[in-house]
Amino acid sequence: MKNETIDKVKKISSKNIDRLIIYRKILNKLRKEGIASVYSHKLAFLSGNTPAQVRRDLMDIGYHGTPVHGYKVNELYDSISSYLDSPTGTHVAILGLGHLGHAVLDYCYNRRDKIRIEAAFDIDPFKVGRVFNGCRCYHIDDIEQIVRSRSIKVAILAIPTKDAQKIVDRLVRSGVKGILNYTSLQLSVESDVYVENNDMMLSLEKTIFFSTVSDNKN
Amino acid sequence: MKNETIDKVKKISSKNIDRLIIYRKILNKLRKEGIASVYSHKLAFLSGNTPAQVRRDLMDIGYHGTPVHGYKVNELYDSISSYLDSPTGTHVAILGLGHLGHAVLDYCYNRRDKIRIEAAFDIDPFKVGRVFNGCRCYHIDDIEQIVRSRSIKVAILAIPTKDAQKIVDRLVRSGVKGILNYTSLQLSVESDVYVENNDMMLSLEKTIFFSTVSDNKN
DNA sequence: AAGTGTGAACCTCTTCACAGCA
DNA sequence: TGCTGTGAAGAGGTTCACACTT
């Protein structure tokens, strides 16, 4: 019964998670509009999937609707959240407060109460010691100490590519288990650390490729 | 013979393209290190795939190696490039020069000669008319005129989510065929326009989810 | 001997189609 | 009647295994 996390991996893939996150985003919107219930075909339309896909995804996380009302917006929102979120919340650090780091901070700060941006790191003496969006910037030399003492488990890499691997090694040694990698380096990490790559150049090249061929969705 | 683009879609999926872009990035590095040839197992190791996957991907784009030398780095680089790139190059615009827009501009400017960032757009009078990284910033009112006259086919959306849909409508009306969407809005577009979504919050939520379950890669 | 190229097997994900339900 | 839940079929993507090449 403790191995709920293992079961998750067994059943649910990366694409499933993407969709669940999107459903939650949509449900949050519906909730704010005061809509109480939603059918699979509506959720499918709003998220760009098929109704069968939506029903299957919700089945996979163990939520059940009813033929009469479909899915209760609030309940389903909570159900997806309890599936996705760590119950104790997750502490996150941003590495690098250049344009990209600031963009991420602006974008993610206080957007979700289970996610706390606990610290930012940079080497610029003008930034170190200051507080941005309620988030204090520390010197990169202090990674180990701050990451450990704040129980930071996820790091967002927004530093120059050339510095990435050695910073990652220090983060992982300090207990980080997930890395959102905005550099263009293929990172090497232990197999118990998850890396999500988000190379802007790759996204752009991909967009360009598919923009030249018509009527093709993902 | 003119319908090469259609054939592309038939055979090659989104994941294939991701991997080809990564192979190219690696080949570019090898090339600069003066390495002339590479075997599938090395390319597989460097990209985090299996050798069989690499061979299959290269087969799909019609490049052939030899058992003796494996693949010629330069030739393969060119072969992937001619597959991925529009032969005439692609003109790109960045919408929004906040932190994110600047980050994208810094990151993508002059990184690849078939990709030209032709224009940026903003509403801030302090930015409009100035040149950043060799890229001129125009007022958002001028989208239609500039996009048409510069033959801009791909747009990077780095504006606030609330403004996204109406800007997209204007871009599409002006001839844009691909959108790299950094807002968190699910855009609605004609089916001949490709949208690549890159929601930072989704990436972060996904990283957090997988960081809590061990030994799971993508 | 040590690679590549590839048909076929395998595995994963998506959609169909229909039973069951209120 | 019109929905959900789901076994089964279908599509799509990956890996195996081996013939072929030099």
XYZ file of C-alpha atoms (C1' of nucleotides) in Angstrom:
480
model
C 0.000 0.000 0.000
C 2.970 2.301 0.462
C 4.043 1.713 -3.116
C 1.459 3.886 -4.721
C 4.291 5.668 -6.520
C 5.388 2.467 -8.213
C 1.860 1.777 -9.401
C 1.724 5.232 -10.937
C 4.695 4.489 -13.130
C 3.336 1.145 -14.179
C 0.116 2.509 -15.472
C 0.702 6.045 -16.545
C 2.974 7.427 -19.228
C 4.416 10.801 -20.020
C 1.639 11.597 -22.468
C -1.007 10.701 -19.919
C 0.524 13.142 -17.473
C 0.598 15.907 -20.063
C -3.094 15.421 -20.656
C -3.986 15.246 -16.974
C -2.188 18.536 -16.399
C -4.145 20.093 -19.247
C -7.448 18.715 -17.936
C -6.684 20.227 -14.558
C -5.946 23.600 -16.123
C -9.265 23.487 -17.968
C -11.175 22.324 -14.885
C -9.729 25.193 -12.901
C -11.101 27.594 -15.477
C -14.525 25.914 -15.514
C -14.578 25.970 -11.739
C -13.952 29.707 -11.691
C -16.768 30.159 -14.203
C -19.055 28.376 -11.766
C -19.613 25.321 -13.958
C -20.376 22.315 -11.768
C -20.131 19.377 -14.129
C -18.694 18.467 -17.505
C -19.027 15.599 -19.984
C -16.127 13.784 -21.574
C -16.920 15.222 -24.983
C -16.690 18.779 -23.681
C -13.414 18.149 -21.882
C -12.205 16.449 -25.040
C -13.138 19.423 -27.173
C -11.518 21.920 -24.825
C -8.294 19.927 -24.614
C -8.066 18.740 -28.206
C -8.541 15.039 -27.536
C -11.188 12.409 -28.234
C -13.918 11.667 -25.673
C -12.711 8.065 -25.428
C -9.243 9.298 -24.573
C -10.578 11.516 -21.810
C -12.666 8.720 -20.298
C -9.724 6.328 -20.446
C -7.391 8.850 -18.783
C -9.833 9.478 -15.949
C -10.430 5.772 -15.559
C -6.671 5.323 -15.217
C -6.482 7.625 -12.215
C -9.525 5.969 -10.669
C -12.027 8.801 -10.908
C -15.596 7.860 -11.779
C -18.292 10.041 -13.259
C -21.959 9.312 -13.742
C -23.933 9.023 -16.973
C -26.279 11.729 -15.763
C -23.941 14.541 -14.772
C -20.717 13.435 -16.383
C -17.859 14.531 -14.140
C -18.143 16.899 -11.185
C -15.721 19.734 -11.903
C -14.567 20.306 -8.339
C -14.207 16.660 -7.452
C -12.341 15.832 -10.609
C -10.028 18.802 -10.125
C -9.203 17.583 -6.629
C -8.835 14.027 -7.799
C -6.331 14.934 -10.519
C -4.490 17.194 -8.095
C -4.144 14.508 -5.498
C -2.796 12.255 -8.199
C -0.295 14.761 -9.581
C 0.841 16.682 -6.531
C 3.152 15.562 -3.822
C 0.929 15.720 -0.709
C 3.542 17.717 1.200
C 4.219 20.102 -1.676
C 7.469 20.500 -3.611
C 10.276 22.993 -3.135
C 11.852 24.311 -6.317
C 14.942 26.369 -7.133
C 15.722 28.433 -10.207
C 19.321 28.372 -11.383
C 20.212 31.542 -13.234
C 18.357 34.859 -13.087
C 18.958 36.080 -16.604
C 16.025 36.844 -18.866
C 14.950 33.229 -18.874
C 15.189 32.739 -15.125
C 13.150 35.894 -14.571
C 10.583 34.758 -17.098
C 10.163 31.438 -15.319
C 9.967 33.142 -11.943
C 7.331 35.621 -13.147
C 5.437 32.804 -14.730
C 5.495 30.187 -11.991
C 5.543 32.212 -8.819
C 2.526 31.422 -6.650
C 0.632 29.779 -9.456
C 0.004 26.593 -7.533
C 0.034 26.167 -3.792
C 1.800 22.808 -3.835
C 4.750 24.360 -5.682
C 7.029 26.768 -3.860
C 9.901 28.537 -5.579
C 12.168 28.555 -2.545
C 15.335 30.076 -3.962
C 17.070 31.482 -6.996
C 20.808 31.291 -7.686
C 23.078 33.521 -9.734
C 26.637 34.818 -9.716
C 25.873 38.459 -10.456
C 26.682 40.429 -7.267
C 23.947 42.888 -8.165
C 21.348 40.112 -7.965
C 22.714 38.032 -5.092
C 21.036 38.976 -1.817
C 18.090 40.691 -3.460
C 14.524 39.407 -3.468
C 12.611 39.031 -6.747
C 8.894 38.214 -6.730
C 9.245 37.193 -3.114
C 12.097 34.835 -3.975
C 15.585 35.445 -2.604
C 18.612 35.161 -4.871
C 21.653 33.352 -3.457
C 25.167 32.967 -4.782
C 25.803 29.793 -6.746
C 28.516 28.901 -4.221
C 25.758 28.289 -1.684
C 23.859 25.660 -3.687
C 24.655 22.728 -1.420
C 23.778 24.504 1.792
C 20.514 26.089 0.622
C 19.263 23.083 -1.359
C 19.787 20.808 1.639
C 18.402 23.136 4.278
C 15.329 24.044 2.233
C 14.671 20.471 1.072
C 14.667 21.579 -2.558
C 13.814 18.594 -4.740
C 13.388 20.145 -8.183
C 15.625 22.601 -10.033
C 14.995 24.722 -13.097
C 18.168 25.176 -15.142
C 18.281 28.580 -16.804
C 22.057 29.040 -16.922
C 24.485 29.019 -19.853
C 24.873 25.585 -21.422
C 28.592 25.404 -20.730
C 28.102 25.560 -16.949
C 25.193 23.133 -16.867
C 26.744 19.734 -16.144
C 28.807 20.749 -13.151
C 25.931 22.660 -11.587
C 23.712 19.625 -12.134
C 26.242 17.368 -10.412
C 26.186 19.661 -7.389
C 22.388 19.819 -7.350
C 22.042 16.056 -7.541
C 24.617 15.546 -4.787
C 22.536 17.907 -2.648
C 19.377 15.863 -3.085
C 17.621 17.223 -6.180
C 15.484 14.543 -7.889
C 14.041 16.425 -10.844
C 15.540 18.893 -13.319
C 13.737 21.083 -15.805
C 16.537 21.688 -18.282
C 16.373 24.854 -20.401
C 19.961 24.503 -21.602
C 20.709 22.658 -24.815
C 23.012 20.153 -23.140
C 22.133 16.465 -22.921
C 22.637 16.087 -19.156
C 23.994 12.951 -17.584
C 22.512 12.017 -14.215
C 21.859 8.988 -12.024
C 18.856 6.964 -13.083
C 16.830 8.062 -10.060
C 16.890 11.689 -11.228
C 14.298 12.761 -13.755
C 15.281 15.274 -16.453
C 12.727 17.132 -18.537
C 14.429 18.786 -21.502
C 13.008 21.979 -22.854
C 15.425 23.246 -25.452
C 13.999 26.383 -27.077
C 15.964 25.837 -30.241
C 14.553 22.324 -30.593
C 11.009 23.633 -30.109
C 11.571 26.277 -32.733
C 13.110 23.866 -35.235
C 10.222 21.488 -34.703
C 7.633 24.219 -35.172
C 9.342 25.245 -38.389
C 9.417 21.672 -39.673
C 5.741 21.038 -39.084
C 4.696 24.470 -40.290
C 5.914 23.515 -43.755
C 3.652 20.470 -43.979
C -0.052 21.084 -43.869
C -2.795 19.535 -41.784
C -0.563 17.762 -39.342
C -1.231 17.907 -35.645
C 1.590 16.759 -33.400
C 8.099 14.481 -56.979
C 6.882 17.843 -55.779
C 5.028 16.201 -52.897
C 8.027 15.449 -50.781
C 6.289 17.319 -47.971
C 3.345 14.932 -48.013
C 5.655 11.923 -47.879
C 7.368 13.406 -44.838
C 4.123 13.473 -42.926
C 3.230 9.936 -43.875
C 6.378 8.419 -42.563
C 7.699 10.603 -39.802
C 6.144 11.477 -36.475
C 6.705 14.140 -33.885
C 9.003 11.907 -31.844
C 11.087 11.092 -34.901
C 11.596 14.770 -35.533
C 12.637 15.392 -31.936
C 15.280 12.722 -32.262
C 16.524 13.940 -35.640
C 16.969 17.428 -34.221
C 18.962 15.981 -31.332
C 21.114 13.883 -33.662
C 21.879 16.976 -35.678
C 22.893 18.870 -32.574
C 25.242 16.065 -31.579
C 26.653 15.747 -35.100
C 27.374 19.452 -35.138
C 29.409 19.044 -31.978
C 31.273 16.004 -33.332
C 31.964 17.868 -36.540
C 33.535 20.742 -34.626
C 35.675 18.258 -32.723
C 36.963 16.994 -36.067
C 35.366 13.559 -35.790
C 34.696 12.176 -39.263
C 32.474 9.200 -38.654
C 30.232 7.708 -35.995
C 28.525 4.371 -35.328
C 24.889 3.984 -34.393
C 25.785 2.816 -30.904
C 27.787 5.979 -30.230
C 25.054 8.246 -31.549
C 22.601 6.211 -29.489
C 24.657 6.645 -26.343
C 25.095 10.381 -26.856
C 21.394 10.924 -27.520
C 19.969 8.479 -24.986
C 18.415 6.061 -27.470
C 19.006 2.484 -28.599
C 21.238 1.749 -31.599
C 18.307 0.102 -33.377
C 16.288 3.280 -32.926
C 19.054 5.395 -34.420
C 19.453 3.101 -37.422
C 15.702 3.071 -37.992
C 15.468 6.868 -37.797
C 18.275 7.337 -40.303
C 16.784 4.702 -42.570
C 13.521 6.652 -42.483
C 15.136 9.795 -43.876
C 16.970 7.751 -46.500
C 20.542 8.154 -45.300
C 22.777 5.113 -45.590
C 25.952 4.345 -43.676
C 28.455 1.585 -44.206
C 29.403 -1.277 -41.890
C 33.029 -0.162 -41.990
C 32.819 3.519 -41.086
C 29.305 3.748 -39.741
C 27.937 7.159 -40.664
C 29.963 10.079 -42.059
C 29.412 12.963 -39.660
C 29.383 15.752 -42.242
C 27.233 13.936 -44.734
C 24.722 12.853 -42.134
C 24.552 16.367 -40.715
C 23.777 17.724 -44.173
C 21.316 14.966 -44.865
C 19.320 15.617 -41.693
C 19.475 19.358 -42.349
C 18.137 19.026 -45.849
C 15.345 16.917 -44.433
C 14.454 19.305 -41.613
C 15.088 22.729 -43.082
C 13.037 24.602 -45.580
C 15.445 25.003 -48.520
C 14.751 28.725 -48.743
C 15.031 29.289 -44.992
C 12.290 30.399 -42.616
C 11.467 33.874 -41.332
C 10.395 34.059 -37.711
C 8.886 36.760 -35.497
C 8.891 37.059 -31.725
C 5.707 38.437 -30.158
C 6.467 40.140 -26.870
C 9.840 41.401 -25.666
C 9.455 40.808 -21.955
C 11.904 38.582 -20.137
C 10.768 35.555 -22.085
C 10.921 37.230 -25.483
C 14.416 38.471 -24.736
C 15.479 35.030 -23.558
C 14.251 33.463 -26.783
C 15.905 36.153 -28.859
C 19.248 35.760 -27.046
C 18.974 32.043 -27.380
C 17.918 31.676 -31.002
C 19.532 34.614 -32.702
C 21.901 33.478 -35.444
C 22.073 29.936 -34.170
C 21.117 28.396 -37.480
C 21.469 29.987 -40.876
C 18.154 28.691 -42.214
C 16.308 30.456 -39.390
C 16.090 34.225 -39.388
C 14.447 36.164 -36.568
C 13.110 38.934 -38.779
C 11.151 41.021 -36.310
C 10.017 41.417 -32.741
C 6.756 43.041 -31.629
C 5.806 44.785 -28.417
C 3.629 47.652 -27.214
C 6.152 49.289 -24.893
C 7.102 52.638 -26.507
C 10.553 52.306 -24.984
C 11.159 49.104 -26.956
C 9.370 49.894 -30.217
C 11.807 51.210 -32.815
C 14.887 49.906 -31.041
C 17.088 47.059 -32.271
C 17.891 44.120 -29.967
C 20.479 41.528 -30.990
C 20.210 42.830 -34.532
C 16.441 42.399 -34.482
C 14.141 45.403 -34.781
C 11.153 45.793 -32.492
C 7.901 46.960 -34.097
C 4.610 48.038 -32.581
C 2.010 45.296 -32.375
C -0.280 47.453 -34.526
C 2.042 46.744 -37.444
C 1.801 42.943 -37.327
C -0.120 42.547 -40.584
C 2.122 44.818 -42.587
C 5.463 43.477 -41.352
C 4.483 39.802 -41.337
C 3.285 40.046 -44.943
C 6.136 42.136 -46.269
C 8.823 40.035 -44.579
C 7.179 36.692 -45.453
C 7.195 35.647 -41.807
C 5.872 32.105 -41.548
C 6.522 31.207 -37.917
C 5.752 33.183 -34.750
C 6.942 32.733 -31.202
C 4.267 33.800 -28.705
C 5.797 35.322 -25.599
C 2.970 37.667 -24.647
C 0.489 37.556 -21.748
C -1.984 34.701 -22.048
C -5.012 36.999 -22.103
C -3.897 38.677 -25.341
C -2.864 35.486 -27.088
C -5.897 34.424 -29.123
C -6.536 37.740 -30.850
C -2.861 38.177 -31.719
C -2.829 34.639 -33.120
C -5.847 35.389 -35.276
C -4.044 38.390 -36.735
C -0.854 36.396 -37.309
C -2.699 33.597 -39.074
C -4.615 36.041 -41.238
C -1.270 37.520 -42.263
C 0.106 34.186 -43.421
C 1.775 32.590 -40.387
C 1.751 28.770 -40.577
C 3.499 27.775 -37.363
C 3.225 29.023 -33.794
C 5.492 28.270 -30.886
C 3.149 29.006 -28.002
C 4.689 29.998 -24.663
C 1.377 31.158 -23.233
C -0.782 28.748 -21.286
C -3.788 29.185 -23.565
C -5.078 26.337 -25.716
C -5.078 28.216 -29.034
C -7.675 27.655 -31.696
C -6.424 27.868 -35.282
C -7.197 26.575 -38.747
C -6.047 23.017 -39.334
C -3.291 24.095 -41.701
C -1.529 25.999 -38.914
C 0.770 24.021 -36.644
C 0.907 24.922 -32.944
C 3.674 23.710 -30.661
C 2.725 24.295 -27.036
C 5.449 24.998 -24.534
C 3.749 25.904 -21.299
C 6.382 26.409 -18.603
C 3.962 25.574 -15.838
C 3.107 22.267 -17.495
C 6.794 21.414 -17.852
C 7.380 22.208 -14.206
C 4.380 20.215 -13.010
C 5.502 17.273 -15.110
C 9.050 17.440 -13.787
C 7.700 17.500 -10.261
C 5.451 14.531 -10.896
C 8.193 12.328 -12.318
C 10.754 13.461 -9.768
C 8.667 11.792 -7.078
C 8.773 8.388 -8.743
C 12.158 6.782 -9.153
C 13.874 5.261 -12.152
C 11.468 6.492 -14.747
C 12.702 8.111 -17.919
C 10.106 9.980 -19.941
C 34.766 -9.329 -36.904
C 31.849 -5.716 -36.317
C 29.070 -2.837 -38.364
C 24.400 -1.604 -41.182
C 19.488 -2.390 -43.035
C 15.238 -4.267 -42.203
C 11.172 -7.782 -41.815
C 8.859 -9.360 -38.108
C 7.708 -9.585 -33.335
C 6.627 -7.054 -29.605
C 4.880 -3.606 -26.822
C 2.317 0.704 -26.014
C -1.193 3.894 -26.854
C -5.621 5.161 -29.026
C -10.073 4.336 -30.708
C -14.149 1.513 -31.335
C -18.241 -0.319 -29.929
C -21.303 -1.744 -26.832
C -23.023 -3.221 -22.092
C -24.747 -0.979 -18.168
C -26.775 2.733 -15.869
C -29.789 6.619 -14.163
C -32.020 8.733 -24.192
C -27.363 9.878 -23.695
C -23.953 9.344 -20.919
C -19.849 6.423 -18.581
C -16.663 2.335 -18.193
C -14.139 -0.925 -20.518
C -12.784 -5.317 -23.270
C -11.134 -5.834 -27.657
C -9.459 -4.274 -32.005
C -6.514 -1.276 -34.325
C -2.555 1.916 -35.024
C 1.726 3.366 -34.042
C 6.326 3.076 -32.214
C 10.335 0.271 -30.617
C 13.277 -3.563 -30.370
C 14.911 -8.074 -31.904
C 17.491 -10.863 -34.659
C 19.714 -11.993 -38.535
C 21.105 -11.571 -43.528
C 24.300 -8.790 -45.695
C 28.553 -5.931 -46.365
C 33.504 -4.877 -46.301
